[in-house]
Amino acid sequence: MMAPRQQGSTLSPLQREPAPVPGCSECLRLANRRQNARSESDHSAVTDANVYLRRHLKAQHGEG
Ligand SMILES: [Zn+2]
């Protein structure tokens, strides 16, 4: 019960992509951005979108 909450450090960010929350327009926007980047094979933009989405999930949805 007293154990501190640890972030999973064994998972690579590239292997586990954040999932958008249904009904959230900001999640949808970032998911679309990632999708567009992927369709253009712009891997750095895909990574960027994942970073923004993960940050948004943590800030707005309490996920991380
Ligand atoms: Zn959201």
XYZ file of N, CA and C in Angstrom, residues 12-56:
135
model
N 9.719 0.433 -24.248
C 10.156 1.518 -25.118
C 8.959 2.332 -25.573
N 9.089 3.652 -25.599
C 7.980 4.501 -26.077
C 7.598 4.182 -27.516
N 8.556 3.668 -28.264
C 8.272 3.374 -29.666
C 7.481 2.088 -29.827
N 7.530 1.248 -28.794
C 6.838 -0.032 -28.889
C 5.412 0.050 -28.388
N 5.128 1.039 -27.591
C 3.801 1.115 -27.001
C 3.244 2.521 -27.256
N 2.341 2.613 -28.199
C 1.794 3.914 -28.540
C 0.577 4.228 -27.674
N 0.454 5.491 -27.290
C -0.711 5.894 -26.504
C -1.977 5.825 -27.347
N -3.073 5.437 -26.716
C -4.339 5.331 -27.429
C -5.211 6.540 -27.105
N -5.860 7.121 -28.108
C -6.745 8.255 -27.850
C -7.969 7.841 -27.046
N -8.464 8.748 -26.205
C -9.671 8.495 -25.431
C -10.885 8.820 -26.304
N -11.812 7.868 -26.450
C -12.993 8.131 -27.293
C -13.778 9.338 -26.796
N -14.161 10.188 -27.720
C -14.989 11.340 -27.368
C -14.201 12.587 -27.025
N -12.869 12.496 -26.948
C -12.048 13.659 -26.632
C -11.496 14.249 -27.924
N -11.849 15.492 -28.202
C -11.455 16.098 -29.475
C -9.952 16.304 -29.563
N -9.311 16.577 -28.438
C -7.863 16.773 -28.454
C -7.142 15.451 -28.738
N -7.613 14.387 -28.125
C -7.050 13.069 -28.429
C -7.224 12.756 -29.905
N -8.414 13.049 -30.420
C -8.695 12.757 -31.822
C -7.770 13.548 -32.735
N -7.559 14.804 -32.379
C -6.682 15.662 -33.181
C -5.263 15.089 -33.236
N -4.769 14.686 -32.084
C -3.411 14.149 -32.030
C -3.321 12.784 -32.697
N -4.363 11.985 -32.575
C -4.381 10.679 -33.232
C -4.409 10.858 -34.750
N -5.159 11.832 -35.217
C -5.201 12.123 -36.652
C -3.838 12.596 -37.145
N -3.216 13.435 -36.332
C -1.885 13.928 -36.672
C -0.892 12.769 -36.811
N -0.969 11.828 -35.884
C -0.106 10.654 -35.939
C -0.407 9.825 -37.185
N -1.704 9.669 -37.452
C -2.108 8.886 -38.621
C -1.602 9.514 -39.915
N -1.745 10.832 -40.008
C -1.269 11.535 -41.200
C 0.241 11.386 -41.350
N 0.951 11.547 -40.245
C 2.405 11.421 -40.286
C 2.812 10.023 -40.732
N 2.090 9.036 -40.221
C 2.427 7.653 -40.588
C 2.171 7.407 -42.081
N 1.083 7.987 -42.577
C 0.751 7.794 -43.987
C 1.793 8.435 -44.894
N 2.517 9.415 -44.353
C 3.579 10.066 -45.108
C 4.950 9.483 -44.769
N 4.959 8.423 -43.988
C 6.203 7.787 -43.543
C 7.128 8.782 -42.841
N 6.512 9.740 -42.152
C 7.291 10.734 -41.408
C 7.430 10.248 -39.960
N 8.490 9.460 -39.742
C 8.591 8.768 -38.462
C 8.826 9.730 -37.304
N 9.572 10.796 -37.563
C 9.811 11.743 -36.480
C 8.520 12.456 -36.092
N 7.655 12.705 -37.081
C 6.375 13.333 -36.779
C 5.448 12.370 -36.041
N 5.538 11.093 -36.376
C 4.768 10.088 -35.638
C 5.198 10.087 -34.176
N 6.509 10.105 -33.956
C 7.028 10.137 -32.593
C 6.583 11.390 -31.869
N 6.634 12.523 -32.558
C 6.183 13.786 -31.973
C 4.730 13.690 -31.536
N 3.895 13.166 -32.420
C 2.470 13.061 -32.108
C 2.252 12.170 -30.896
N 3.016 11.094 -30.809
C 2.903 10.210 -29.651
C 3.312 10.919 -28.370
N 4.354 11.720 -28.468
C 4.799 12.475 -27.292
C 3.709 13.435 -26.830
N 3.129 14.170 -27.792
C 2.067 15.112 -27.447
C 0.838 14.394 -26.897
N 0.497 13.265 -27.517
C -0.682 12.529 -27.065
C -0.467 11.968 -25.665
N 0.717 11.432 -25.439
C 1.002 10.876 -24.111
C 0.967 11.969 -23.044
N 1.534 13.123 -23.408
C 1.545 14.257 -22.480
C 0.114 14.719 -22.179
N -0.691 14.788 -23.232
C -2.092 15.181 -23.070
C -2.850 14.170 -22.216
